[in-house]
Short mmCIF file of C-alpha atoms in Angstrom, two decimals:
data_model
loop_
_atom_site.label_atom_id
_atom_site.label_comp_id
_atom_site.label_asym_id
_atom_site.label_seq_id
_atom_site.Cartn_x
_atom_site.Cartn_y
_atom_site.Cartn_z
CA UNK A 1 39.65 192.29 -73.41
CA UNK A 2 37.73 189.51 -74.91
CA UNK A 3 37.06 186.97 -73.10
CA UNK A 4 38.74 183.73 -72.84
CA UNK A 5 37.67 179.66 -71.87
CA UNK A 6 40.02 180.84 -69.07
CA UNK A 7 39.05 184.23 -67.82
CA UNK A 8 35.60 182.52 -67.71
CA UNK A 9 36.17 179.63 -66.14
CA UNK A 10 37.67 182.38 -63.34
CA UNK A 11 34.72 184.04 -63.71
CA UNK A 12 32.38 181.39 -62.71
CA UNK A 13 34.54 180.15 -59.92
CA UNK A 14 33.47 184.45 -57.99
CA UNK A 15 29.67 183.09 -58.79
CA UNK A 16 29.76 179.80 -56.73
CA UNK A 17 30.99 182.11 -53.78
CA UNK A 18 28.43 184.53 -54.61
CA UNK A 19 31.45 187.38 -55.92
CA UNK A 20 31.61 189.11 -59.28
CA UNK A 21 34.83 190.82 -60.13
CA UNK A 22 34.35 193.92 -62.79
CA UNK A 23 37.98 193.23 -64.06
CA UNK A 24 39.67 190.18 -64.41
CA UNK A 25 43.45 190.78 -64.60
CA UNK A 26 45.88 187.99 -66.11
CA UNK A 27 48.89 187.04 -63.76
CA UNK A 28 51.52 184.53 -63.22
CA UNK A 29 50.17 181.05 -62.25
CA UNK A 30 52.57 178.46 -62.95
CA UNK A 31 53.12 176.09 -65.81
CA UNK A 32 49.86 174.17 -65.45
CA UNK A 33 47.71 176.73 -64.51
CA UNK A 34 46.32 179.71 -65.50
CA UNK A 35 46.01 182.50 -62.84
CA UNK A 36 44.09 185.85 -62.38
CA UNK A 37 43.96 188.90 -60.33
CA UNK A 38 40.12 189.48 -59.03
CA UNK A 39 38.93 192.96 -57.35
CA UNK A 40 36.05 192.19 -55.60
CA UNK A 41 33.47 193.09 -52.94
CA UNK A 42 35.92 190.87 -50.60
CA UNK A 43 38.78 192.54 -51.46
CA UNK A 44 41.55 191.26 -53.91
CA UNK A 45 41.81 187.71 -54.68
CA UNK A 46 43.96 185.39 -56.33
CA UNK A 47 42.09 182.40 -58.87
CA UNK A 48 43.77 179.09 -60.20
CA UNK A 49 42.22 178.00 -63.13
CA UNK A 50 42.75 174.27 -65.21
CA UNK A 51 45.10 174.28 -67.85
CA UNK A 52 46.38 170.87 -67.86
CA UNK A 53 45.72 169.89 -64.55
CA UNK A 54 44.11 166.76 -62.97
CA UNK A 55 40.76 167.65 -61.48
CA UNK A 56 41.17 167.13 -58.17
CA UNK A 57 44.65 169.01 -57.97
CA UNK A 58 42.79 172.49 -56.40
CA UNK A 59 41.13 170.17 -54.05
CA UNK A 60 44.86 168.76 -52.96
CA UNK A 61 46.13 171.80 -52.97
CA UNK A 62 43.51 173.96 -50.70
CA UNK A 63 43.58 170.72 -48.07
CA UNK A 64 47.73 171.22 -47.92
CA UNK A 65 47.34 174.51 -47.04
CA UNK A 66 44.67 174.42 -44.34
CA UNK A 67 46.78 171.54 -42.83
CA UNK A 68 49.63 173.95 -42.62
CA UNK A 69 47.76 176.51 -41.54
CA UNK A 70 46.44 174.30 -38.62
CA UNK A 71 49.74 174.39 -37.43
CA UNK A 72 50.37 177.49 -37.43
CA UNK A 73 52.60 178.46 -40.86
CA UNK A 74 51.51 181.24 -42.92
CA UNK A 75 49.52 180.20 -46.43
CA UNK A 76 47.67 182.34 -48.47
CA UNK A 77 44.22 182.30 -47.17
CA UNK A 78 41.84 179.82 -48.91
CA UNK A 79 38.54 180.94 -50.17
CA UNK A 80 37.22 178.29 -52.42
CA UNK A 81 38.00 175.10 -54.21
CA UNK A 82 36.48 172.85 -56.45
CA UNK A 83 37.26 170.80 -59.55
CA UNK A 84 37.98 174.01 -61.68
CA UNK A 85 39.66 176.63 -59.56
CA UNK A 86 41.44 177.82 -56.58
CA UNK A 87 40.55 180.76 -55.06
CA UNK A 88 42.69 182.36 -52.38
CA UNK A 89 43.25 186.51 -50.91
CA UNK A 90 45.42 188.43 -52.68
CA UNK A 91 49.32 189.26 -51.44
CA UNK A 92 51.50 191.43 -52.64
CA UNK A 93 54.70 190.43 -52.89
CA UNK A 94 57.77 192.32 -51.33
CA UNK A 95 61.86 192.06 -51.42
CA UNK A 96 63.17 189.99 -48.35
CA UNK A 97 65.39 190.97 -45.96
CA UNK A 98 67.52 189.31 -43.27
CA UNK A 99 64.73 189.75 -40.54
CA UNK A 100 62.28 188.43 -42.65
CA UNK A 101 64.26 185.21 -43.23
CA UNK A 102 64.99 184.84 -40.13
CA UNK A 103 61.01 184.53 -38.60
CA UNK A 104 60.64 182.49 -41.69
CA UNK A 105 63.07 180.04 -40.44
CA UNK A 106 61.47 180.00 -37.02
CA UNK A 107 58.05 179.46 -38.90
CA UNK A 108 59.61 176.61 -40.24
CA UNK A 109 60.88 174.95 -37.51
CA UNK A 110 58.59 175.43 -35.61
CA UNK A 111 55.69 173.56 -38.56
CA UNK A 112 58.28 170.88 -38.70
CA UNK A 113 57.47 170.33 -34.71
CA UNK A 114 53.58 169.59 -35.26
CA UNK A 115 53.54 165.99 -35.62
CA UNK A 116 51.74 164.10 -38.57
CA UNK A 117 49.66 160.44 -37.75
CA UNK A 118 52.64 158.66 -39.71
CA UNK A 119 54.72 159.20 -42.87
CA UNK A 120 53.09 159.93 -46.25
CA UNK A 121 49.47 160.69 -44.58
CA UNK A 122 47.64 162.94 -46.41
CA UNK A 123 46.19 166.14 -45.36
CA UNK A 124 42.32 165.82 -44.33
CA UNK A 125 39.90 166.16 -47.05
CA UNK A 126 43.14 165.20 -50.06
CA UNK A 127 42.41 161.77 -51.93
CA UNK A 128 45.61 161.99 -54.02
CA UNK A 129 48.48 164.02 -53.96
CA UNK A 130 50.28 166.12 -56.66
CA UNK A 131 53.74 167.62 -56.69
CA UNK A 132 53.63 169.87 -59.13
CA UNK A 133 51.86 168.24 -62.52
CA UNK A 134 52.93 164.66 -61.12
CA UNK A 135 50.86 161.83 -58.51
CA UNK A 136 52.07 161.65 -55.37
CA UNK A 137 51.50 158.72 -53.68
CA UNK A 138 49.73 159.18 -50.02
CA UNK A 139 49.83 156.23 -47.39
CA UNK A 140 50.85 155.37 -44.52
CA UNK A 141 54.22 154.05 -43.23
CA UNK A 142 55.85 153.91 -39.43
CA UNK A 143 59.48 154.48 -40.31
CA UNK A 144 60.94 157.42 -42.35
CA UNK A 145 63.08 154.64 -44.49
CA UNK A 146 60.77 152.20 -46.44
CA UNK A 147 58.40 155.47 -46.64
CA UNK A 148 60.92 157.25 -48.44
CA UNK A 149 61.86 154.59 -50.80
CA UNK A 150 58.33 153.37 -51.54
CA UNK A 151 56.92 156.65 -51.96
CA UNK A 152 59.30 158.93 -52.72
CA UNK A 153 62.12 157.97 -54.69
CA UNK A 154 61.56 154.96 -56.74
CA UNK A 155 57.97 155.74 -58.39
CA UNK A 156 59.98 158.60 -59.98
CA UNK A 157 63.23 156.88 -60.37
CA UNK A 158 61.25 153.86 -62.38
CA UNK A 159 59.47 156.85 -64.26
CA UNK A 160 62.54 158.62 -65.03
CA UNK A 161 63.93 155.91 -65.99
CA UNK A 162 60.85 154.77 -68.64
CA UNK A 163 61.20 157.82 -70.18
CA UNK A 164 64.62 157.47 -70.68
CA UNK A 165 65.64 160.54 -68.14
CA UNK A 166 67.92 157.75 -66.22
CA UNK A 167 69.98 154.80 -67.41
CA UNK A 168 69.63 150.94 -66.45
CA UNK A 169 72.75 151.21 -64.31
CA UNK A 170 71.70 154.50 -62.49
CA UNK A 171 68.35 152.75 -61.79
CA UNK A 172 70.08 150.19 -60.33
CA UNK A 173 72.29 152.08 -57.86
CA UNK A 174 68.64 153.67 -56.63
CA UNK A 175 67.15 150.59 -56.17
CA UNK A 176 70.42 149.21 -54.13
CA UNK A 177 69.88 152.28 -52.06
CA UNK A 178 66.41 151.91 -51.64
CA UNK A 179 67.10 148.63 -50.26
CA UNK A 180 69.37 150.16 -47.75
CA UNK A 181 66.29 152.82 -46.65
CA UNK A 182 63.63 149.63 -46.58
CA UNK A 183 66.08 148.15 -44.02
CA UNK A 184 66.43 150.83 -42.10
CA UNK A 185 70.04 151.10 -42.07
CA UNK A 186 70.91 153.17 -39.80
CA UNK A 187 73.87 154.70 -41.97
CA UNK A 188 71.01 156.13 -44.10
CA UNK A 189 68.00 156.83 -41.46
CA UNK A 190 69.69 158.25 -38.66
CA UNK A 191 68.70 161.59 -37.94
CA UNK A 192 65.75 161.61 -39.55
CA UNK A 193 62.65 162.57 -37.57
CA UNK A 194 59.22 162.67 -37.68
CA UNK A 195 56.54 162.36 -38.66
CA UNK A 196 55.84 165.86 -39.26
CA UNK A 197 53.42 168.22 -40.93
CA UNK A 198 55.97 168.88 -44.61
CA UNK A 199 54.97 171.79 -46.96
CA UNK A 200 56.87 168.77 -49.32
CA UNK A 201 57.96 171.12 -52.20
CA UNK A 202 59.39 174.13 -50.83
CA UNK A 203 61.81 175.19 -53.51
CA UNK A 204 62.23 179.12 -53.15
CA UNK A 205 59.58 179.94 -56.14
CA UNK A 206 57.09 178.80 -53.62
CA UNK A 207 57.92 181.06 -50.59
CA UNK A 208 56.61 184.21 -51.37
CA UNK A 209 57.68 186.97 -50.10
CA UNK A 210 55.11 190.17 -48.35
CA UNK A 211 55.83 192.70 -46.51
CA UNK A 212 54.14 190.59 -43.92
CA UNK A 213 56.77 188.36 -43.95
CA UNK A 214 57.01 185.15 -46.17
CA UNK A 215 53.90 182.95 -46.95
CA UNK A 216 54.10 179.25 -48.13
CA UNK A 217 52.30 178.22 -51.63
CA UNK A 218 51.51 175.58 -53.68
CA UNK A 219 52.13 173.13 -51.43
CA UNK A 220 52.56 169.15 -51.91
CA UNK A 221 51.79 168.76 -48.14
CA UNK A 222 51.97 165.43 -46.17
CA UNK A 223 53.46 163.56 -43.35
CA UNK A 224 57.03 163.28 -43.85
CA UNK A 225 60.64 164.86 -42.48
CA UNK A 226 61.43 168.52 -42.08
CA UNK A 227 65.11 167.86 -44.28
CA UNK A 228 62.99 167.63 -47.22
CA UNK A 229 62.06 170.95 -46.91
CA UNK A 230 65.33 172.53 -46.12
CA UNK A 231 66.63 169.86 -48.58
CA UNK A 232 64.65 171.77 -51.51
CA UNK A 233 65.61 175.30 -50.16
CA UNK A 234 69.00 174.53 -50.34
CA UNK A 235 68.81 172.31 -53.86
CA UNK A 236 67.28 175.01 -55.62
CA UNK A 237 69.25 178.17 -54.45
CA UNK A 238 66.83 180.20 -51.54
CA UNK A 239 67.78 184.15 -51.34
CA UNK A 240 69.31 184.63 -47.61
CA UNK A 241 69.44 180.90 -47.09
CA UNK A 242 71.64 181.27 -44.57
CA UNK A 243 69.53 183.87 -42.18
CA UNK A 244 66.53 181.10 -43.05
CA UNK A 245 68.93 178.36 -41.58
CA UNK A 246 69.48 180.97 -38.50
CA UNK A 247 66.04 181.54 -37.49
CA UNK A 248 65.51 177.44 -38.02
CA UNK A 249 68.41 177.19 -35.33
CA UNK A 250 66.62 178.95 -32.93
CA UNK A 251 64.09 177.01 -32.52
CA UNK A 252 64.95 173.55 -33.06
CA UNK A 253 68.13 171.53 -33.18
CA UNK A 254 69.97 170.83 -36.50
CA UNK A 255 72.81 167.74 -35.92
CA UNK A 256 76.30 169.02 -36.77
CA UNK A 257 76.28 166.88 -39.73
CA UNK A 258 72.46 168.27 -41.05
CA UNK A 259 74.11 169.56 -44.27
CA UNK A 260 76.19 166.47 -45.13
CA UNK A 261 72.33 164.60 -44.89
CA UNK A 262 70.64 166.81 -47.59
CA UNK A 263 72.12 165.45 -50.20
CA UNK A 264 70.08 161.88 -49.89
CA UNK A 265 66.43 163.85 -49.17
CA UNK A 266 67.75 166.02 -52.81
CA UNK A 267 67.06 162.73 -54.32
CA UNK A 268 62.97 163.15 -54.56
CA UNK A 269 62.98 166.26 -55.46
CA UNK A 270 65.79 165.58 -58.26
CA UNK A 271 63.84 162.74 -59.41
CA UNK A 272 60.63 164.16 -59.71
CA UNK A 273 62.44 167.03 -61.92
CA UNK A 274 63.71 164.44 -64.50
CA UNK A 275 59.92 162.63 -64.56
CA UNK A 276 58.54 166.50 -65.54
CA UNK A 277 61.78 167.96 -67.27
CA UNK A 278 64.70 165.29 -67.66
CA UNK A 279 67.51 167.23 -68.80
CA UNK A 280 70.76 166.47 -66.10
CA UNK A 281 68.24 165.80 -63.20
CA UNK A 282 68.41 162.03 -63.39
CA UNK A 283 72.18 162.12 -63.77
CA UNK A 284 72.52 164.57 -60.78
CA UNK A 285 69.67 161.91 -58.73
CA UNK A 286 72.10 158.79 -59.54
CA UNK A 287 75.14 160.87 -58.61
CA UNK A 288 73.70 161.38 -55.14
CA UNK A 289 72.64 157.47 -55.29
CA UNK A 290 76.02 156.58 -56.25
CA UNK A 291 77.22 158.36 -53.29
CA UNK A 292 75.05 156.87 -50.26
CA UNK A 293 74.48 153.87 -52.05
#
């Protein structure tokens, strides 16, 4: 195979750690990246390269994952970063089973018990955060509320909503709810603890499964609420969700009414999905407004 601005970018990214790979192999990376399967001296290894990408999105990305890591949840482990690539060992996926989900739930939890130094903090060593292709603002805020608000919902509402992905009056019901979250009501807040470490875009594409059990990728980590994450799992459809909410259970307490609170942590998520895609994600975001609002 010839090669490619992309195979050699991978290429270069084995010589600053001193590898060489006789075989590059072509694999899945995502819609930003290009991704390749490395047989080295080191064993088998996984390598992000740019397509699109900002240039310190690897950088973001490896600091997520040794944060999480810290704390004990299982993440690919990370070999090198820079402004080009991501390098990280090699797993090989597997089918899940209920077991499997279960320990991952307990994984979960149990991440979602290592505190973070306030909401929206940023993992050590991360200057500015990415979910997915889009900014995510870092900072610091005391209370789960205005954090959310600020941070998390209306950047990407008042994005969506430049675009055209969300209408004048669907903007507006945001920002009334918004205004609720800054104050703190407690109609809105209650229940919602932390700060805590947050993978922060755990939709099930990025839970991959080994026959190790399941590992955590491309992570949009920072301080923030553990409903996010189960907020994503259950937005976007998670295989044996409900042996993941099981093992979760057994470690840490879930309010009788957890479910009926996912909807309003679905909004950042939704929102960030109609910035990237549009499509019915800003009318499903304002729906969810509409309804807490």
């Amino acid at each position: 195979m010839s090669e490619t601005n992309s195979s050699r970018a991978a290429r270069r990214a084995l010589e600053r750690l001193g590898l060489r790979a006789p075989r590059l192999t072509t694999v899945s990376g995502g819609s930003i990246c290009d991704a390749w399967r490395a047989e080295t001296d080191e064993g088998t290894l996984f390598i992000k390269v740019h397509g699109a990408g900002p240039s310190d999105m690897f950088l973001t990305e490896a600091a997520g994952l040794t944060w999480l890591a810290d704390a004990g949840a299982p993440v690919p482990e990370v070999i090198g970063a820079d402004s080009e690539s991501l390098v990280l060992r090699w797993l090989d996926r597997s089918r899940p089973d209920a077991r499997m989900a279960r320990e991952f739930g307990a994984t979960l939890a149990r991440l979602h018990q290592t505190p973070a130094d306030g909401f929206g903090v940023a993992p050590p060593g991360a200057t500015h955060g990415y979910i997915g292709s889009a900014p995510m603002p870092y900072g610091r805020w005391d209370a789960w509320g205005p954090f959310y608000a600020e941070a998390r919902v209306l950047p990407y509402a008042q994005q969506a909503h430049a675009l055209g992905h969300l209408t004048g009056q669907d903007l507006r019901v945001i920002d009334r709810l918004c205004d609720r979250l800054i104050a703190q009501d407690p109609e809105l807040t209650a229940g919602a603890a932390g700060p805590v470490r947050v993978h922060g875009d755990l939709w099930h594409g990025n839970v991959l499964w080994t026959s190790r059990g399941a590992f955590l990728i491309d992570a949009a980590a920072h301080g923030g609420c553990g409903f996010t994450d189960l907020a994503m799992l259950v937005l976007f459809g998670t295989p044996n969700l409900g042996e993941i909410v099981t093992g979760y259970r057994s470690v840490a307490d879930l309010p009788p009414s957890w479910h009926q609170r996912l909807g309003l942590h679905q909004l950042f998520p939704l929102l960030v999905h109609a910035v990237l895609f549009g499509g019915g994600y800003g009318p499903r975001a304002a729906a969810i407004a509409a309804n807490h609002a």
